[in-house]
Amino acid sequence: MVRKKWLIVANGLLWMAAGMNIVNIGIKSIMAAHSLVWLLSIPVFAIFASMFIKIISKNINRIVSMQGEKAKLYKFLTPKGYMIIAFMMTLGITLRELGKIPESFFAYFYTGLGIALFFSGLWSFIILISRKLY
């Protein structure tokens, strides 16, 4: 059992780590594409960032409203959250391994998605500090 603030920290670190991993793939694809396709990552970022920030905020509110001062660390996500992560990872790996989608798609999509994930993870820390949940 850990204090609930550590669930928020774990949540933020997970989103940031996932974002760094995905943006790394996107940037490698951008370098391979040698074009301005990376500009398409801007709307991808905007769409996903707004969606992820809502998810993060909802999840933090869930954590804060949990009974007691402490909770099991794995409770920083719901079972549904873990299933979504597993599905998204499987989908991403499968799409890349099949080789049917052009590299330029991964260049802009993964870059925008990865940056959105990373900044959404930072949002966890912004909420943690601004609400003085530490």
XYZ file of N, CA and C in Angstrom:
402
model
N 0.842 -1.175 0.000
C 0.000 0.000 0.000
C 0.893 1.246 0.000
N 0.490 2.211 -0.814
C 1.231 3.469 -0.903
C 0.252 4.636 -0.774
N 0.787 5.790 -0.422
C -0.071 6.973 -0.368
C -0.598 7.266 -1.769
N -1.782 7.833 -1.834
C -2.448 8.045 -3.120
C -1.654 8.943 -4.064
N -0.824 9.832 -3.511
C -0.029 10.693 -4.390
C 0.888 9.859 -5.289
N 1.332 8.686 -4.781
C 2.211 7.839 -5.576
C 1.465 7.164 -6.720
N 0.168 7.006 -6.594
C -0.632 6.500 -7.707
C -0.668 7.541 -8.822
N -0.781 8.807 -8.431
C -0.784 9.885 -9.421
C 0.586 9.988 -10.087
N 1.646 9.847 -9.299
C 3.004 9.866 -9.851
C 3.192 8.700 -10.823
N 2.767 7.501 -10.429
C 2.886 6.329 -11.307
C 2.104 6.545 -12.595
N 0.925 7.126 -12.475
C 0.093 7.424 -13.635
C 0.832 8.359 -14.595
N 1.374 9.436 -14.053
C 2.102 10.396 -14.882
C 3.329 9.792 -15.530
N 4.083 9.011 -14.764
C 5.291 8.392 -15.312
C 4.968 7.390 -16.413
N 3.883 6.635 -16.252
C 3.482 5.680 -17.290
C 3.166 6.410 -18.589
N 2.362 7.460 -18.508
C 1.987 8.211 -19.709
C 3.214 8.859 -20.347
N 4.113 9.405 -19.531
C 5.315 10.040 -20.068
C 6.235 9.021 -20.730
N 6.419 7.862 -20.100
C 7.276 6.821 -20.675
C 6.698 6.312 -21.992
N 5.392 6.084 -22.018
C 4.749 5.641 -23.259
C 4.920 6.701 -24.337
N 4.743 7.957 -23.962
C 4.895 9.044 -24.922
C 6.296 9.123 -25.487
N 7.309 8.999 -24.626
C 8.693 9.052 -25.104
C 8.984 7.898 -26.049
N 8.483 6.718 -25.728
C 8.702 5.555 -26.584
C 8.061 5.759 -27.956
N 6.827 6.224 -27.974
C 6.105 6.383 -29.233
C 6.664 7.546 -30.047
N 7.003 8.657 -29.395
C 7.563 9.784 -30.141
C 8.923 9.407 -30.724
N 9.663 8.549 -30.052
C 10.943 8.071 -30.577
C 10.736 7.333 -31.901
N 9.729 6.475 -31.959
C 9.406 5.768 -33.203
C 8.995 6.777 -34.275
N 8.166 7.752 -33.886
C 7.713 8.763 -34.837
C 8.852 9.580 -35.409
N 9.782 9.987 -34.566
C 10.904 10.805 -35.035
C 11.801 10.002 -35.966
N 12.025 8.737 -35.658
C 12.807 7.888 -36.569
C 12.116 7.791 -37.924
N 10.796 7.705 -37.911
C 10.044 7.640 -39.163
C 10.104 8.968 -39.911
N 10.090 10.082 -39.175
C 10.211 11.399 -39.813
C 11.549 11.506 -40.523
N 12.597 11.051 -39.870
C 13.926 11.112 -40.476
C 13.989 10.265 -41.740
N 13.286 9.146 -41.744
C 13.260 8.280 -42.924
C 12.404 8.879 -44.036
N 11.387 9.668 -43.684
C 10.448 10.209 -44.676
C 11.043 11.378 -45.464
N 11.926 12.141 -44.875
C 12.551 13.288 -45.545
C 11.524 14.206 -46.202
N 10.507 14.573 -45.467
C 9.492 15.473 -46.017
C 8.891 16.306 -44.893
N 7.939 17.122 -45.266
C 7.267 17.969 -44.283
C 6.061 17.277 -43.667
N 5.998 15.958 -43.805
C 4.868 15.198 -43.269
C 4.729 15.380 -41.756
N 5.822 15.728 -41.093
C 5.783 15.921 -39.643
C 4.799 17.013 -39.237
N 4.498 17.952 -40.154
C 3.536 19.013 -39.830
C 2.162 18.448 -39.497
N 1.862 17.278 -40.034
C 0.583 16.639 -39.734
C 0.506 16.174 -38.282
N 1.648 16.115 -37.604
C 1.636 15.699 -36.199
C 0.982 16.755 -35.307
N 0.901 17.992 -35.777
C 0.308 19.064 -34.966
C -1.178 18.814 -34.707
N -1.999 18.558 -35.746
C -3.410 18.259 -35.432
C -3.583 16.948 -34.667
N -2.724 15.968 -34.932
C -2.801 14.705 -34.181
C -2.556 14.989 -32.704
N -1.534 15.797 -32.419
C -1.249 16.180 -31.036
C -2.455 16.867 -30.403
N -3.027 17.844 -31.108
C -4.145 18.621 -30.552
C -5.333 17.727 -30.217
N -5.655 16.823 -31.109
C -6.800 15.923 -30.890
C -6.548 15.016 -29.694
N -5.401 14.346 -29.693
C -5.125 13.387 -28.626
C -4.837 14.057 -27.289
N -4.171 15.204 -27.299
C -3.879 15.885 -26.029
C -5.170 16.257 -25.314
N -6.133 16.791 -26.056
C -7.394 17.164 -25.399
C -8.116 15.936 -24.859
N -8.045 14.842 -25.588
C -8.684 13.601 -25.146
C -7.960 13.021 -23.917
N -6.636 12.971 -23.976
C -5.861 12.374 -22.890
C -5.937 13.199 -21.608
N -5.954 14.513 -21.731
C -6.031 15.352 -20.535
C -7.340 15.101 -19.797
N -8.417 14.889 -20.533
C -9.697 14.555 -19.897
C -9.603 13.213 -19.171
N -8.960 12.242 -19.813
C -8.808 10.913 -19.207
C -7.964 11.008 -17.940
N -6.845 11.723 -18.027
C -5.953 11.894 -16.870
C -6.704 12.561 -15.718
N -7.417 13.632 -16.019
C -8.144 14.362 -14.973
C -9.186 13.471 -14.308
N -9.903 12.712 -15.118
C -10.920 11.796 -14.584
C -10.266 10.733 -13.695
N -9.127 10.216 -14.145
C -8.434 9.179 -13.384
C -7.903 9.725 -12.058
N -7.377 10.942 -12.078
C -6.873 11.535 -10.838
C -8.025 11.787 -9.870
N -9.145 12.254 -10.373
C -10.318 12.443 -9.507
C -10.750 11.116 -8.888
N -10.651 10.035 -9.657
C -10.989 8.701 -9.142
C -10.023 8.320 -8.022
N -8.737 8.563 -8.236
C -7.727 8.230 -7.231
C -7.962 9.031 -5.951
N -8.178 10.324 -6.100
C -8.382 11.194 -4.936
C -9.616 10.772 -4.148
N -10.650 10.313 -4.840
C -11.897 9.947 -4.155
C -11.871 8.542 -3.548
N -10.780 7.807 -3.736
C -10.677 6.473 -3.136
C -10.733 6.585 -1.613
N -11.311 5.580 -0.986
C -11.391 5.533 0.478
C -9.988 5.372 1.060
N -9.721 6.051 2.146
C -8.456 5.894 2.861
C -7.338 6.738 2.275
N -6.226 6.749 2.996
C -5.050 7.511 2.587
C -4.138 6.716 1.666
N -4.249 5.395 1.722
C -3.349 4.539 0.954
C -4.143 3.594 0.069
N -3.456 3.126 -0.996
C -4.070 2.164 -1.912
C -2.962 1.315 -2.522
N -3.344 0.222 -3.121
C -2.370 -0.629 -3.805
C -1.892 0.095 -5.062
N -0.588 0.031 -5.323
C 0.019 0.794 -6.409
C -0.626 0.507 -7.765
N -0.990 -0.742 -8.019
C -1.563 -1.081 -9.323
C -2.924 -0.425 -9.553
N -3.499 0.155 -8.523
C -4.815 0.792 -8.651
C -4.737 2.182 -9.287
N -3.529 2.578 -9.758
C -3.443 3.872 -10.429
C -4.182 3.849 -11.759
N -4.483 2.653 -12.248
C -5.341 2.477 -13.422
C -6.487 1.555 -13.054
N -7.564 1.677 -13.790
C -8.690 0.756 -13.617
C -8.422 -0.485 -14.460
N -9.129 -1.587 -14.216
C -8.970 -2.761 -15.088
C -9.215 -2.401 -16.561
N -10.201 -1.551 -16.808
C -10.483 -1.108 -18.181
C -9.271 -0.370 -18.758
N -8.611 0.447 -17.946
C -7.425 1.172 -18.387
C -6.305 0.237 -18.801
N -6.085 -0.807 -18.006
C -5.063 -1.796 -18.355
C -5.419 -2.512 -19.662
N -6.695 -2.821 -19.854
C -7.120 -3.498 -21.087
C -6.930 -2.590 -22.301
N -7.229 -1.312 -22.150
C -7.042 -0.370 -23.257
C -5.567 -0.261 -23.620
N -4.701 -0.184 -22.628
C -3.264 -0.118 -22.882
C -2.801 -1.368 -23.627
N -3.222 -2.536 -23.164
C -2.831 -3.789 -23.821
C -3.321 -3.818 -25.266
N -4.559 -3.385 -25.485
C -5.116 -3.367 -26.837
C -4.337 -2.407 -27.734
N -4.072 -1.197 -27.242
C -3.374 -0.197 -28.049
C -1.942 -0.633 -28.374
N -1.266 -1.240 -27.411
C 0.087 -1.733 -27.672
C 0.057 -2.834 -28.722
N -0.882 -3.755 -28.577
C -1.007 -4.854 -29.535
C -1.325 -4.320 -30.925
N -2.238 -3.376 -31.010
C -2.608 -2.785 -32.295
C -1.412 -2.087 -32.932
N -0.703 -1.282 -32.165
C 0.452 -0.560 -32.692
C 1.546 -1.486 -33.185
N 1.863 -2.500 -32.399
C 2.900 -3.462 -32.794
C 2.467 -4.219 -34.040
N 1.218 -4.652 -34.061
C 0.703 -5.407 -35.207
C 0.752 -4.572 -36.479
N 0.301 -3.333 -36.419
C 0.301 -2.474 -37.608
C 1.713 -2.250 -38.135
N 2.649 -2.049 -37.248
C 4.040 -1.842 -37.695
C 4.630 -3.122 -38.272
N 4.353 -4.250 -37.637
C 4.922 -5.518 -38.096
C 4.336 -5.983 -39.427
N 3.072 -5.669 -39.679
C 2.451 -6.072 -40.941
C 3.080 -5.364 -42.131
N 3.578 -4.166 -41.916
C 4.233 -3.428 -42.986
C 3.293 -2.917 -44.067
N 2.015 -2.887 -43.808
C 1.023 -2.461 -44.805
C 0.751 -0.956 -44.756
N 1.200 -0.300 -43.702
C 0.947 1.131 -43.541
C 2.244 1.877 -43.841
N 2.153 2.934 -44.666
C 3.376 3.659 -45.040
C 4.081 4.291 -43.836
N 5.382 4.345 -43.932
C 6.215 4.913 -42.864
C 5.832 6.367 -42.580
N 5.382 7.075 -43.609
C 5.005 8.482 -43.416
C 3.840 8.616 -42.433
N 2.956 7.615 -42.387
C 1.860 7.639 -41.417
C 2.419 7.606 -39.996
N 3.353 6.700 -39.758
C 3.943 6.599 -38.420
C 4.718 7.867 -38.075
N 5.297 8.512 -39.086
C 6.060 9.736 -38.843
C 5.197 10.793 -38.175
N 4.055 11.099 -38.757
C 3.244 12.163 -38.163
C 2.333 11.656 -37.052
N 1.766 10.459 -37.213
C 0.812 9.973 -36.218
C 1.507 9.666 -34.894
N 2.600 8.922 -34.943
C 3.294 8.563 -33.711
C 3.947 9.774 -33.050
N 4.435 10.716 -33.856
C 5.036 11.913 -33.262
C 3.980 12.712 -32.510
N 2.849 12.965 -33.146
C 1.768 13.705 -32.486
C 1.211 12.966 -31.290
N 0.992 11.667 -31.450
C 0.460 10.839 -30.367
C 1.437 10.787 -29.190
N 2.710 10.589 -29.493
C 3.721 10.492 -28.442
C 3.868 11.775 -27.645
N 3.867 12.909 -28.349
C 3.965 14.192 -27.650
C 2.729 14.410 -26.784
N 1.560 14.048 -27.307
C 0.316 14.185 -26.529
C 0.360 13.313 -25.277
N 0.837 12.080 -25.405
C 0.951 11.192 -24.247
C 1.914 11.769 -23.211
N 3.059 12.249 -23.681
C 4.059 12.799 -22.770
C 3.505 14.002 -22.006
N 2.908 14.939 -22.726
C 2.371 16.124 -22.059
C 1.187 15.795 -21.168
N 0.448 14.776 -21.504
C -0.647 14.346 -20.629
C -0.092 13.772 -19.333
N 1.034 13.070 -19.437
C 1.704 12.591 -18.230
C 2.169 13.748 -17.359
N 2.695 14.785 -18.000
C 3.077 15.987 -17.253
C 1.865 16.615 -16.578
N 0.709 16.504 -17.222
C -0.530 17.054 -16.658
C -0.815 16.439 -15.287
N -0.481 15.159 -15.124
C -0.651 14.512 -13.816
C 0.119 15.261 -12.737
N 1.338 15.650 -13.057
C 2.169 16.356 -12.085
C 1.673 17.785 -11.859
N 1.158 18.403 -12.908
C 0.585 19.747 -12.761
C -0.601 19.699 -11.802
N -1.469 18.711 -11.978
C -2.619 18.557 -11.076
C -2.143 18.250 -9.659
N -1.188 17.346 -9.540
C -0.655 16.968 -8.230
C -0.159 18.199 -7.473
N 0.576 19.060 -8.165
C 1.147 20.250 -7.528
C 0.093 21.336 -7.324
N -0.716 21.600 -8.354
C -1.687 22.702 -8.241
C -2.767 22.427 -7.196
N -3.138 21.163 -7.026
C -4.147 20.817 -6.012
C -3.515 20.502 -4.654
N -2.201 20.578 -4.602
C -1.448 20.282 -3.374
C -1.810 18.896 -2.833
N -1.754 17.923 -3.737
C -2.091 16.548 -3.364
C -0.876 15.782 -2.842
N 0.243 16.443 -2.706
C 1.477 15.780 -2.292
C 1.632 15.673 -0.818
